[in-house]
mmCIF file of C-alpha atoms and ligand atoms in Angstrom:
data_model
loop_
_atom_site.group_PDB
_atom_site.id
_atom_site.type_symbol
_atom_site.label_atom_id
_atom_site.label_comp_id
_atom_site.label_asym_id
_atom_site.label_seq_id
_atom_site.Cartn_x
_atom_site.Cartn_y
_atom_site.Cartn_z
ATOM 1 C CA MET A 1 -27.327 7.809 -0.529
ATOM 2 C CA LYS A 2 -26.810 4.531 0.939
ATOM 3 C CA ASN A 3 -29.252 2.514 -0.838
ATOM 4 C CA ILE A 4 -28.224 4.249 -4.393
ATOM 5 C CA GLU A 5 -26.583 1.486 -6.717
ATOM 6 C CA ARG A 6 -22.926 2.312 -6.668
ATOM 7 C CA CYS A 7 -20.624 1.436 -9.872
ATOM 8 C CA ILE A 8 -16.907 0.737 -8.735
ATOM 9 C CA ILE A 9 -14.157 -0.239 -10.843
ATOM 10 C CA HIS A 10 -11.117 -1.828 -9.457
ATOM 11 C CA LEU A 11 -7.981 -1.405 -11.555
ATOM 12 C CA ASP A 12 -4.642 -3.234 -11.570
ATOM 13 C CA LEU A 13 -1.526 -2.997 -13.512
ATOM 14 C CA ASP A 14 -0.311 -6.494 -14.689
ATOM 15 C CA ALA A 15 3.075 -7.698 -13.358
ATOM 16 C CA PHE A 16 3.883 -3.802 -13.333
ATOM 17 C CA PHE A 17 7.533 -3.355 -12.448
ATOM 18 C CA ALA A 18 8.159 -6.291 -14.731
ATOM 19 C CA SER A 19 6.043 -5.086 -17.707
ATOM 20 C CA VAL A 20 7.594 -1.622 -17.466
ATOM 21 C CA GLU A 21 11.116 -3.263 -17.970
ATOM 22 C CA GLN A 22 9.889 -5.515 -21.018
ATOM 23 C CA ARG A 23 8.103 -2.392 -22.501
ATOM 24 C CA ASP A 24 11.369 -0.537 -22.465
ATOM 25 C CA ARG A 25 13.450 -3.353 -23.707
ATOM 26 C CA PRO A 26 11.618 -5.154 -26.118
ATOM 27 C CA GLU A 27 14.141 -7.966 -26.351
ATOM 28 C CA LEU A 28 12.820 -8.810 -23.046
ATOM 29 C CA ARG A 29 9.393 -9.354 -24.058
ATOM 30 C CA GLY A 30 8.088 -12.911 -24.080
ATOM 31 C CA ARG A 31 11.192 -13.800 -21.615
ATOM 32 C CA PRO A 32 10.877 -14.529 -18.077
ATOM 33 C CA VAL A 33 11.789 -11.469 -16.137
ATOM 34 C CA LEU A 34 12.398 -10.876 -12.367
ATOM 35 C CA VAL A 35 12.786 -7.292 -10.945
ATOM 36 C CA GLY A 36 14.341 -7.584 -7.808
ATOM 37 C CA GLY A 37 17.411 -5.716 -7.455
ATOM 38 C CA SER A 38 21.248 -6.471 -7.851
ATOM 39 C CA SER A 39 22.083 -8.897 -5.513
ATOM 40 C CA GLN A 40 21.634 -12.554 -5.483
ATOM 41 C CA ARG A 41 20.161 -11.979 -1.706
ATOM 42 C CA GLY A 42 17.388 -9.620 -3.049
ATOM 43 C CA VAL A 43 13.957 -10.820 -3.179
ATOM 44 C CA VAL A 44 11.532 -10.948 -6.228
ATOM 45 C CA TRP A 45 9.475 -7.482 -6.429
ATOM 46 C CA ALA A 46 7.885 -8.469 -9.472
ATOM 47 C CA ALA A 47 7.706 -11.742 -11.837
ATOM 48 C CA SER A 48 6.730 -11.077 -15.695
ATOM 49 C CA TYR A 49 4.040 -13.815 -16.441
ATOM 50 C CA GLU A 50 6.420 -15.720 -18.444
ATOM 51 C CA ALA A 51 8.327 -16.469 -15.252
ATOM 52 C CA ARG A 52 4.981 -17.541 -13.212
ATOM 53 C CA PRO A 53 4.530 -21.067 -14.676
ATOM 54 C CA PHE A 54 7.879 -21.973 -13.126
ATOM 55 C CA GLY A 55 6.303 -20.873 -9.709
ATOM 56 C CA VAL A 56 8.086 -17.995 -9.025
ATOM 57 C CA HIS A 57 6.292 -15.295 -7.460
ATOM 58 C CA SER A 58 6.800 -11.955 -5.590
ATOM 59 C CA ALA A 59 8.640 -11.966 -2.392
ATOM 60 C CA MET A 60 10.276 -15.202 -3.024
ATOM 61 C CA PRO A 61 14.182 -15.150 -2.982
ATOM 62 C CA ILE A 62 16.128 -14.257 -5.788
ATOM 63 C CA ALA A 63 18.429 -17.305 -5.648
ATOM 64 C CA GLN A 64 15.197 -19.694 -5.265
ATOM 65 C CA ALA A 65 13.619 -17.984 -8.272
ATOM 66 C CA LEU A 66 16.462 -18.849 -10.276
ATOM 67 C CA ARG A 67 16.529 -22.436 -9.102
ATOM 68 C CA LEU A 68 12.858 -22.461 -10.406
ATOM 69 C CA CYS A 69 13.351 -20.519 -13.752
ATOM 70 C CA PRO A 70 17.408 -20.315 -14.291
ATOM 71 C CA GLU A 71 16.747 -18.613 -18.018
ATOM 72 C CA ALA A 72 15.104 -15.786 -16.030
ATOM 73 C CA VAL A 73 16.560 -12.247 -16.569
ATOM 74 C CA VAL A 74 16.988 -10.432 -13.270
ATOM 75 C CA LEU A 75 16.840 -6.692 -13.298
ATOM 76 C CA PRO A 76 17.393 -3.960 -10.660
ATOM 77 C CA VAL A 77 14.611 -1.689 -9.426
ATOM 78 C CA ARG A 78 13.962 1.402 -11.251
ATOM 79 C CA MET A 79 11.551 2.928 -8.763
ATOM 80 C CA ASN A 80 11.447 6.355 -10.734
ATOM 81 C CA GLU A 81 10.575 4.817 -13.774
ATOM 82 C CA TYR A 82 7.886 3.006 -12.130
ATOM 83 C CA ARG A 83 6.694 6.121 -10.386
ATOM 84 C CA LYS A 84 6.421 8.064 -14.142
ATOM 85 C CA ALA A 85 4.438 5.231 -15.668
ATOM 86 C CA SER A 86 2.378 5.112 -12.344
ATOM 87 C CA ARG A 87 1.556 8.937 -12.424
ATOM 88 C CA ALA A 88 0.707 8.677 -16.401
ATOM 89 C CA VAL A 89 -1.906 5.605 -15.404
ATOM 90 C CA PHE A 90 -3.440 7.468 -12.386
ATOM 91 C CA THR A 91 -3.661 10.726 -14.740
ATOM 92 C CA ILE A 92 -5.704 8.689 -17.182
ATOM 93 C CA PHE A 93 -8.093 7.406 -14.109
ATOM 94 C CA SER A 94 -8.467 10.727 -13.293
ATOM 95 C CA ARG A 95 -10.202 11.702 -16.332
ATOM 96 C CA PHE A 96 -13.379 9.422 -15.745
ATOM 97 C CA THR A 97 -13.602 10.477 -12.135
ATOM 98 C CA ASP A 98 -12.193 12.530 -9.111
ATOM 99 C CA CYS A 99 -12.958 9.719 -6.865
ATOM 100 C CA ILE A 100 -9.936 7.727 -6.933
ATOM 101 C CA GLU A 101 -8.388 5.720 -3.813
ATOM 102 C CA PRO A 102 -4.976 4.437 -4.772
ATOM 103 C CA LEU A 103 -4.076 0.948 -2.847
ATOM 104 C CA SER A 104 -0.666 1.144 -4.178
ATOM 105 C CA ILE A 105 1.795 2.441 -6.843
ATOM 106 C CA ASP A 106 -0.150 0.125 -9.508
ATOM 107 C CA GLU A 107 -3.809 -0.207 -8.312
ATOM 108 C CA ALA A 108 -6.709 2.038 -7.480
ATOM 109 C CA PHE A 109 -10.409 1.902 -6.881
ATOM 110 C CA LEU A 110 -12.451 4.460 -8.862
ATOM 111 C CA ASP A 111 -16.262 5.101 -7.910
ATOM 112 C CA VAL A 112 -17.779 6.027 -11.077
ATOM 113 C CA SER A 113 -21.327 6.064 -10.412
ATOM 114 C CA ALA A 114 -21.662 10.030 -10.843
ATOM 115 C CA SER A 115 -19.723 9.559 -14.377
ATOM 116 C CA LEU A 116 -22.132 6.963 -15.711
ATOM 117 C CA ARG A 117 -24.332 9.383 -17.460
ATOM 118 C CA LEU A 118 -21.338 11.261 -19.034
ATOM 119 C CA PHE A 119 -19.165 8.043 -20.146
ATOM 120 C CA GLY A 120 -21.467 5.237 -20.473
ATOM 121 C CA SER A 121 -21.819 1.983 -18.400
ATOM 122 C CA GLY A 122 -19.213 0.892 -15.869
ATOM 123 C CA GLN A 123 -18.004 -1.668 -18.323
ATOM 124 C CA ALA A 124 -17.576 1.258 -20.905
ATOM 125 C CA ILE A 125 -15.689 3.185 -18.730
ATOM 126 C CA ALA A 126 -13.229 0.273 -17.684
ATOM 127 C CA CYS A 127 -12.663 -0.559 -21.644
ATOM 128 C CA GLN A 128 -11.938 3.189 -22.266
ATOM 129 C CA ILE A 129 -9.326 3.501 -19.344
ATOM 130 C CA ARG A 130 -7.785 0.010 -20.567
ATOM 131 C CA GLU A 131 -7.613 1.358 -24.385
ATOM 132 C CA ALA A 132 -6.210 4.629 -22.920
ATOM 133 C CA VAL A 133 -3.493 3.190 -20.670
ATOM 134 C CA ARG A 134 -2.198 0.637 -23.825
ATOM 135 C CA ARG A 135 -2.203 3.635 -26.038
ATOM 136 C CA GLU A 136 -0.581 6.022 -24.005
ATOM 137 C CA THR A 137 1.713 4.013 -21.587
ATOM 138 C CA ASN A 138 1.899 0.569 -23.508
ATOM 139 C CA LEU A 139 1.008 -1.066 -20.340
ATOM 140 C CA THR A 140 -1.883 -3.265 -19.800
ATOM 141 C CA LEU A 141 -4.192 -3.854 -16.798
ATOM 142 C CA SER A 142 -7.174 -5.724 -15.438
ATOM 143 C CA ALA A 143 -10.082 -4.400 -14.503
ATOM 144 C CA GLY A 144 -12.994 -5.515 -11.992
ATOM 145 C CA ILE A 145 -16.445 -3.789 -11.995
ATOM 146 C CA ALA A 146 -19.095 -4.691 -9.405
ATOM 147 C CA PRO A 147 -21.560 -2.788 -6.986
ATOM 148 C CA ASN A 148 -18.995 -2.592 -4.162
ATOM 149 C CA LYS A 149 -14.975 -2.587 -3.400
ATOM 150 C CA PHE A 150 -14.735 -5.912 -2.390
ATOM 151 C CA LEU A 151 -16.370 -7.635 -5.204
ATOM 152 C CA ALA A 152 -14.408 -5.136 -7.854
ATOM 153 C CA LYS A 153 -11.307 -6.299 -6.580
ATOM 154 C CA LEU A 154 -12.188 -10.163 -6.672
ATOM 155 C CA ALA A 155 -13.475 -9.792 -10.228
ATOM 156 C CA SER A 156 -10.159 -7.932 -11.364
ATOM 157 C CA GLU A 157 -8.116 -10.727 -9.710
ATOM 158 C CA ALA A 158 -10.349 -13.113 -11.909
ATOM 159 C CA ALA A 159 -9.902 -11.194 -15.265
ATOM 160 C CA LYS A 160 -6.036 -11.251 -14.908
ATOM 161 C CA PRO A 161 -4.094 -10.690 -16.909
ATOM 162 C CA ASP A 162 -4.733 -8.088 -19.465
ATOM 163 C CA GLY A 163 -8.755 -8.622 -18.685
ATOM 164 C CA LEU A 164 -11.792 -7.276 -17.932
ATOM 165 C CA LYS A 165 -14.400 -8.857 -15.608
ATOM 166 C CA GLU A 166 -17.955 -7.513 -14.345
ATOM 167 C CA ILE A 167 -20.264 -8.836 -11.414
ATOM 168 C CA PHE A 168 -23.557 -8.341 -12.078
ATOM 169 C CA PRO A 169 -25.966 -8.301 -9.088
ATOM 170 C CA GLU A 170 -27.596 -11.301 -10.174
ATOM 171 C CA GLU A 171 -24.358 -13.142 -10.315
ATOM 172 C CA ILE A 172 -22.816 -12.469 -6.974
ATOM 173 C CA ASP A 173 -24.219 -15.490 -5.188
ATOM 174 C CA ALA A 174 -22.671 -17.894 -8.137
ATOM 175 C CA PHE A 175 -19.120 -16.290 -8.211
ATOM 176 C CA LEU A 176 -18.898 -16.111 -4.405
ATOM 177 C CA LEU A 177 -19.999 -19.668 -3.327
ATOM 178 C CA THR A 178 -17.173 -21.090 -5.509
ATOM 179 C CA LEU A 179 -14.630 -19.236 -3.612
ATOM 180 C CA PRO A 180 -12.287 -20.291 -0.496
ATOM 181 C CA VAL A 181 -12.719 -18.113 2.485
ATOM 182 C CA LYS A 182 -9.326 -16.899 2.078
ATOM 183 C CA ALA A 183 -10.501 -14.902 -0.642
ATOM 184 C CA LEU A 184 -12.788 -12.809 1.338
ATOM 185 C CA TRP A 185 -11.350 -9.366 2.344
ATOM 186 C CA GLY A 186 -9.490 -9.204 6.018
ATOM 187 C CA VAL A 187 -9.565 -13.076 6.243
ATOM 188 C CA GLY A 188 -5.891 -13.895 6.928
ATOM 189 C CA ALA A 189 -4.155 -17.035 8.136
ATOM 190 C CA VAL A 190 -5.499 -16.774 11.563
ATOM 191 C CA THR A 191 -9.093 -16.139 10.747
ATOM 192 C CA ALA A 192 -8.999 -19.020 8.222
ATOM 193 C CA GLN A 193 -7.274 -21.397 10.480
ATOM 194 C CA LYS A 194 -9.991 -20.680 12.932
ATOM 195 C CA LEU A 195 -12.939 -21.124 10.418
ATOM 196 C CA ALA A 196 -11.018 -24.450 9.257
ATOM 197 C CA THR A 197 -11.654 -25.590 12.840
ATOM 198 C CA LEU A 198 -15.362 -24.946 12.507
ATOM 199 C CA GLY A 199 -15.473 -26.915 9.393
ATOM 200 C CA VAL A 200 -15.444 -23.870 6.985
ATOM 201 C CA SER A 201 -13.079 -23.408 4.259
ATOM 202 C CA ARG A 202 -15.504 -22.488 1.481
ATOM 203 C CA VAL A 203 -17.740 -19.128 1.137
ATOM 204 C CA ALA A 204 -20.560 -21.571 0.492
ATOM 205 C CA GLU A 205 -19.784 -23.131 4.138
ATOM 206 C CA LEU A 206 -19.643 -19.964 5.722
ATOM 207 C CA ARG A 207 -22.790 -18.839 4.606
ATOM 208 C CA ARG A 208 -24.512 -21.403 6.776
ATOM 209 C CA LEU A 209 -23.354 -19.722 10.107
ATOM 210 C CA LYS A 210 -25.576 -17.294 11.807
ATOM 211 C CA ARG A 211 -24.565 -13.797 12.167
ATOM 212 C CA GLU A 212 -25.095 -14.063 16.083
ATOM 213 C CA PHE A 213 -22.632 -17.207 16.000
ATOM 214 C CA LEU A 214 -19.909 -15.441 14.027
ATOM 215 C CA LEU A 215 -20.318 -12.255 16.155
ATOM 216 C CA ARG A 216 -19.631 -14.353 19.354
ATOM 217 C CA THR A 217 -16.818 -16.479 17.610
ATOM 218 C CA PHE A 218 -15.102 -13.401 16.061
ATOM 219 C CA GLY A 219 -16.194 -10.139 17.588
ATOM 220 C CA ALA A 220 -17.068 -7.494 15.455
ATOM 221 C CA SER A 221 -15.223 -8.693 12.673
ATOM 222 C CA GLY A 222 -17.871 -11.778 12.592
ATOM 223 C CA GLY A 223 -20.644 -9.341 11.527
ATOM 224 C CA LEU A 224 -18.119 -8.125 8.328
ATOM 225 C CA LEU A 225 -17.519 -12.064 7.532
ATOM 226 C CA TYR A 226 -21.166 -12.435 7.499
ATOM 227 C CA ASP A 227 -21.610 -9.600 5.159
ATOM 228 C CA LEU A 228 -18.915 -10.287 2.985
ATOM 229 C CA ALA A 229 -20.119 -13.938 2.343
ATOM 230 C CA ARG A 230 -23.137 -12.257 0.918
ATOM 231 C CA GLY A 231 -21.314 -9.997 -1.205
ATOM 232 C CA ILE A 232 -22.326 -6.910 1.055
ATOM 233 C CA ASP A 233 -19.498 -4.155 1.637
ATOM 234 C CA ALA A 234 -20.694 -0.529 2.298
ATOM 235 C CA ARG A 235 -16.779 0.862 2.588
ATOM 236 C CA PRO A 236 -16.806 4.165 0.431
ATOM 237 C CA VAL A 237 -13.794 4.715 -2.034
ATOM 238 C CA GLU A 238 -11.721 7.287 -0.110
ATOM 239 C CA SER A 239 -9.851 9.567 -2.697
ATOM 240 C CA ASP A 240 -6.928 11.432 -1.813
ATOM 241 C CA SER A 241 -8.990 14.489 -1.038
ATOM 242 C CA SER A 242 -11.071 12.815 1.456
ATOM 243 C CA ILE A 243 -7.996 11.519 3.239
ATOM 244 C CA LYS A 244 -6.541 14.518 5.521
ATOM 245 C CA SER A 245 -3.481 12.909 6.998
ATOM 246 C CA VAL A 246 -2.018 9.496 7.779
ATOM 247 C CA GLY A 247 -0.525 9.048 11.184
ATOM 248 C CA HIS A 248 0.178 6.483 13.951
ATOM 249 C CA GLU A 249 0.546 6.929 17.751
ATOM 250 C CA ASP A 250 1.494 4.795 20.138
ATOM 251 C CA THR A 251 0.379 5.178 24.050
ATOM 252 C CA TYR A 252 2.800 3.139 26.369
ATOM 253 C CA ALA A 253 2.252 0.867 29.739
ATOM 254 C CA THR A 254 5.182 2.502 31.115
ATOM 255 C CA ASP A 255 5.663 6.003 30.697
ATOM 256 C CA LEU A 256 8.916 6.655 28.503
ATOM 257 C CA SER A 257 11.977 8.823 29.734
ATOM 258 C CA ASP A 258 15.102 7.389 28.291
ATOM 259 C CA PRO A 259 16.029 9.609 25.184
ATOM 260 C CA VAL A 260 17.468 6.855 23.347
ATOM 261 C CA VAL A 261 14.041 4.655 23.699
ATOM 262 C CA ILE A 262 12.162 7.201 22.653
ATOM 263 C CA GLN A 263 13.898 7.994 19.472
ATOM 264 C CA ARG A 264 13.615 4.008 18.736
ATOM 265 C CA GLU A 265 9.802 4.570 19.097
ATOM 266 C CA LEU A 266 10.146 7.641 17.084
ATOM 267 C CA LEU A 267 11.483 5.465 14.212
ATOM 268 C CA GLY A 268 9.225 2.868 14.411
ATOM 269 C CA LEU A 269 6.283 5.460 13.894
ATOM 270 C CA SER A 270 8.044 7.042 11.131
ATOM 271 C CA GLU A 271 8.657 3.707 9.138
ATOM 272 C CA ARG A 272 4.850 2.775 9.747
ATOM 273 C CA VAL A 273 3.638 6.089 8.702
ATOM 274 C CA ALA A 274 5.839 6.127 5.340
ATOM 275 C CA GLN A 275 4.877 2.688 4.971
ATOM 276 C CA ARG A 276 1.075 3.622 5.153
ATOM 277 C CA LEU A 277 1.717 6.575 2.803
ATOM 278 C CA ARG A 278 3.401 4.888 0.109
ATOM 279 C CA SER A 279 0.583 1.881 0.297
ATOM 280 C CA LYS A 280 -1.864 4.594 -0.916
ATOM 281 C CA ASN A 281 0.582 5.797 -3.464
ATOM 282 C CA LEU A 282 0.777 9.134 -1.243
ATOM 283 C CA GLN A 283 3.583 11.198 0.193
ATOM 284 C CA GLY A 284 3.113 13.931 2.733
ATOM 285 C CA ARG A 285 4.362 17.797 3.238
ATOM 286 C CA ARG A 286 3.250 18.434 6.658
ATOM 287 C CA VAL A 287 4.936 16.407 9.523
ATOM 288 C CA THR A 288 3.606 16.516 13.224
ATOM 289 C CA VAL A 289 4.973 15.021 16.072
ATOM 290 C CA LYS A 290 2.478 14.880 18.879
ATOM 291 C CA VAL A 291 3.719 13.773 22.558
ATOM 292 C CA LYS A 292 1.414 13.448 25.714
ATOM 293 C CA TYR A 293 3.501 13.840 29.339
ATOM 294 C CA ALA A 294 2.729 11.511 31.948
ATOM 295 C CA ASP A 295 0.425 14.469 33.406
ATOM 296 C CA PHE A 296 -1.855 13.930 30.276
ATOM 297 C CA SER A 297 -0.697 17.400 28.813
ATOM 298 C CA VAL A 298 -0.465 17.170 24.720
ATOM 299 C CA VAL A 299 1.981 19.009 22.962
ATOM 300 C CA THR A 300 2.360 18.868 18.978
ATOM 301 C CA ARG A 301 4.638 20.252 16.870
ATOM 302 C CA SER A 302 4.641 20.466 13.064
ATOM 303 C CA ARG A 303 6.681 21.659 10.087
ATOM 304 C CA THR A 304 5.673 21.833 6.440
ATOM 305 C CA LEU A 305 8.519 21.247 3.844
ATOM 306 C CA ALA A 306 8.628 22.108 0.100
ATOM 307 C CA ALA A 307 8.924 18.651 -0.950
ATOM 308 C CA GLY A 308 6.596 15.786 -0.016
ATOM 309 C CA LEU A 309 8.341 12.665 2.101
ATOM 310 C CA SER A 310 7.244 9.147 1.989
ATOM 311 C CA ASN A 311 10.342 7.798 3.088
ATOM 312 C CA GLY A 312 10.626 6.227 6.762
ATOM 313 C CA GLY A 313 14.021 7.627 7.234
ATOM 314 C CA GLU A 314 13.460 11.194 6.116
ATOM 315 C CA ILE A 315 10.194 11.394 8.146
ATOM 316 C CA PHE A 316 12.292 10.070 11.152
ATOM 317 C CA GLY A 317 14.728 13.016 10.391
ATOM 318 C CA ILE A 318 12.155 15.594 10.655
ATOM 319 C CA ALA A 319 10.292 14.036 13.571
ATOM 320 C CA THR A 320 13.776 14.013 15.208
ATOM 321 C CA GLU A 321 13.990 17.888 15.254
ATOM 322 C CA LEU A 322 10.378 18.359 16.021
ATOM 323 C CA LEU A 323 10.790 16.223 19.122
ATOM 324 C CA SER A 324 13.737 18.435 19.895
ATOM 325 C CA GLN A 325 11.394 21.305 20.381
ATOM 326 C CA THR A 326 9.226 19.341 22.781
ATOM 327 C CA GLU A 327 10.395 18.300 26.774
ATOM 328 C CA ALA A 328 10.502 14.322 25.323
ATOM 329 C CA GLY A 329 13.375 13.176 27.507
ATOM 330 C CA ARG A 330 13.232 15.498 30.215
ATOM 331 C CA ARG A 331 9.607 14.805 31.118
ATOM 332 C CA PRO A 332 8.130 11.192 30.734
ATOM 333 C CA LEU A 333 6.374 10.354 28.077
ATOM 334 C CA ARG A 334 3.081 8.313 27.844
ATOM 335 C CA LEU A 335 2.193 8.870 24.258
ATOM 336 C CA LEU A 336 4.002 9.580 20.931
ATOM 337 C CA GLY A 337 2.602 10.061 17.441
ATOM 338 C CA VAL A 338 3.902 10.891 13.903
ATOM 339 C CA SER A 339 1.499 11.771 11.145
ATOM 340 C CA LEU A 340 1.834 13.496 7.666
ATOM 341 C CA ALA A 341 -0.705 15.925 6.295
ATOM 342 C CA THR A 342 -1.029 18.177 3.332
ATOM 343 C CA LEU A 343 -1.118 14.855 1.269
ATOM 344 C CA GLU A 344 -0.176 14.584 -2.233
ATOM 345 C CA VAL A 345 0.332 11.893 -5.053
ATOM 346 C CA LEU A 346 3.710 9.998 -4.589
ATOM 347 C CA GLY A 347 6.607 11.390 -6.560
ATOM 348 C CA THR A 348 4.870 14.790 -7.671
ATOM 349 C CA GLY A 349 6.165 18.071 -6.415
ATOM 350 C CA GLN A 350 9.567 19.675 -6.895
ATOM 351 C CA SER A 351 11.881 16.923 -4.779
ATOM 352 C CA GLU A 352 14.730 17.534 -7.555
ATOM 353 C CA LEU A 353 15.110 21.382 -6.417
ATOM 354 C CA PHE A 354 15.436 20.145 -2.699
ATOM 355 C CA ALA A 355 17.976 17.317 -3.243
ATOM 356 C CA ALA A 356 20.692 19.263 -1.035
ATOM 357 C CA PRO A 357 18.560 19.759 2.124
ATOM 358 C CA ARG A 358 17.495 16.230 1.736
ATOM 359 C CA ARG A 359 21.015 14.901 1.923
ATOM 360 C CA ALA A 360 21.643 17.033 4.855
ATOM 361 C CA ARG A 361 18.693 15.555 6.427
ATOM 362 C CA LEU A 362 19.951 12.230 5.542
ATOM 363 C CA SER A 363 23.111 12.847 7.289
ATOM 364 C CA ARG A 364 21.497 14.151 10.480
ATOM 365 C CA LEU A 365 19.603 10.945 10.247
ATOM 366 C CA ASP A 366 23.111 8.635 9.642
ATOM 367 C CA GLN A 367 24.009 10.198 13.226
ATOM 368 C CA ALA A 368 20.781 9.407 14.964
ATOM 369 C CA VAL A 369 21.058 5.737 13.725
ATOM 370 C CA ASP A 370 24.512 5.497 14.387
ATOM 371 C CA GLN A 371 23.763 6.220 17.982
ATOM 372 C CA LEU A 372 21.078 3.919 18.146
ATOM 373 C CA ARG A 373 23.039 1.226 16.680
ATOM 374 C CA GLU A 374 25.608 1.596 19.587
ATOM 375 C CA ARG A 375 22.865 1.164 22.133
ATOM 376 C CA PHE A 376 20.715 -1.579 20.406
ATOM 377 C CA GLY A 377 22.796 -3.140 18.108
ATOM 378 C CA ASP A 378 22.289 -3.642 14.402
ATOM 379 C CA GLN A 379 19.200 -5.782 14.204
ATOM 380 C CA ARG A 380 17.181 -3.562 16.218
ATOM 381 C CA VAL A 381 17.889 -0.270 14.176
ATOM 382 C CA VAL A 382 18.900 -1.282 10.539
ATOM 383 C CA LYS A 383 14.973 -1.576 9.163
ATOM 384 C CA GLY A 384 14.174 -1.292 5.657
ATOM 385 C CA SER A 385 13.138 2.147 4.898
ATOM 386 C CA LEU A 386 16.082 3.743 6.903
ATOM 387 C CA LEU A 387 18.865 1.947 5.139
ATOM 388 C CA ALA A 388 17.365 1.875 1.470
ATOM 389 C CA GLY A 389 16.232 5.502 1.739
ATOM 390 C CA ARG A 390 19.840 6.428 0.361
ATOM 391 C CA LYS A 391 19.698 4.548 -2.654
ATOM 392 C CA GLU A 392 17.287 4.144 -5.625
ATOM 393 C CA PRO A 393 15.417 0.891 -4.472
ATOM 394 C CA SER A 394 14.028 3.191 -1.666
ATOM 395 C CA ASP A 395 10.853 1.411 -1.252
ATOM 396 C CA ALA A 396 11.713 -2.228 -0.214
ATOM 397 C CA GLU A 397 8.854 -2.150 2.252
ATOM 398 C CA GLN A 398 6.344 -0.725 -0.220
ATOM 399 C CA GLY A 399 6.122 -4.324 -0.876
ATOM 400 C CA THR A 400 6.258 -6.203 -4.003
ATOM 401 C CA ASP A 401 4.373 -5.869 -7.034
ATOM 402 C CA GLY A 402 1.777 -8.603 -6.331
ATOM 403 C CA ASP A 403 0.197 -8.685 -9.785
HETATM 404 MG MG1 MG B 501 -0.772 -5.047 -10.050
#
């Protein structure tokens, strides 16, 4: 399997949240639009392309964005509308392949290697998807086509907005050698800084370093750097069905025995899991809490819900119930974990029907939060998803809509 040439498409909706607003309110088309909530204190979740020449970008405080672009129209976040649009777009993707890895609400990798005989080349498939999305949802998206995920994503970035770009095998070198090292997958500020001290700021310069040297300097990720600089990336496209669960666990240097500290850790884990779920555009119906006692014995408690969860506060509510079925707090813990399984695409299912129990869970949550707050003070406890869980803009840390 490994050596068979793959065809990967990266698809990314253009200025997604802002584009949905401009689609639904034609008077906003051609005007700078910022999606970012109702208060001046919020941040920009998405900026339309008309706003970007002013230097406005997502994650910037609204007040700052308005100083740069005073004529911008600021709109509140309508997450339900964006979810609806996202579902329609992902449904279109699914006509062409089952192998879809959602990266966020507006972005996905498709492995179309097995679809080429049926639908034509990668480029033909990307064209058909772009046309269908435009026709059926009135939104535009950009497509990158390449033999692997890393290059496909770079290609779609280069194609934005409303474009399509394919990187053919013989073009890989020419394309990569012009890029800064920061463009490489996984190269953040720290790695970039370390490379800079070695006199490396561009991929072309990175190419001159030997694999052994990179491994010595960066550990295992040095090998990754070596490969990426050559356009090599073997990561498979991981479709929903291949991801069975999303979880997070922590092992503690000192055993936990204070119930309030345990609650606080559980809250942090719940939020991290929620964030990861949403980053993959998923929700989960089965919540599992895992504890390992000081004597290394392990206990798990699970519950399957009628509706999927993706909100840190709600997950915390269920996790708290499950934890109460263990001896946590009475026996010291060395490990705590939260995971969600029975995954489905975010926003599907019958959540409306279960609105009442959800509210009950949230009020139990309020109590738990209040207890924590008393103990640790606001700053410690009041974190994004918990607070936001009660209102429409429930996904503050889902991140902003990059492009
Ligand atoms: Mg996008």
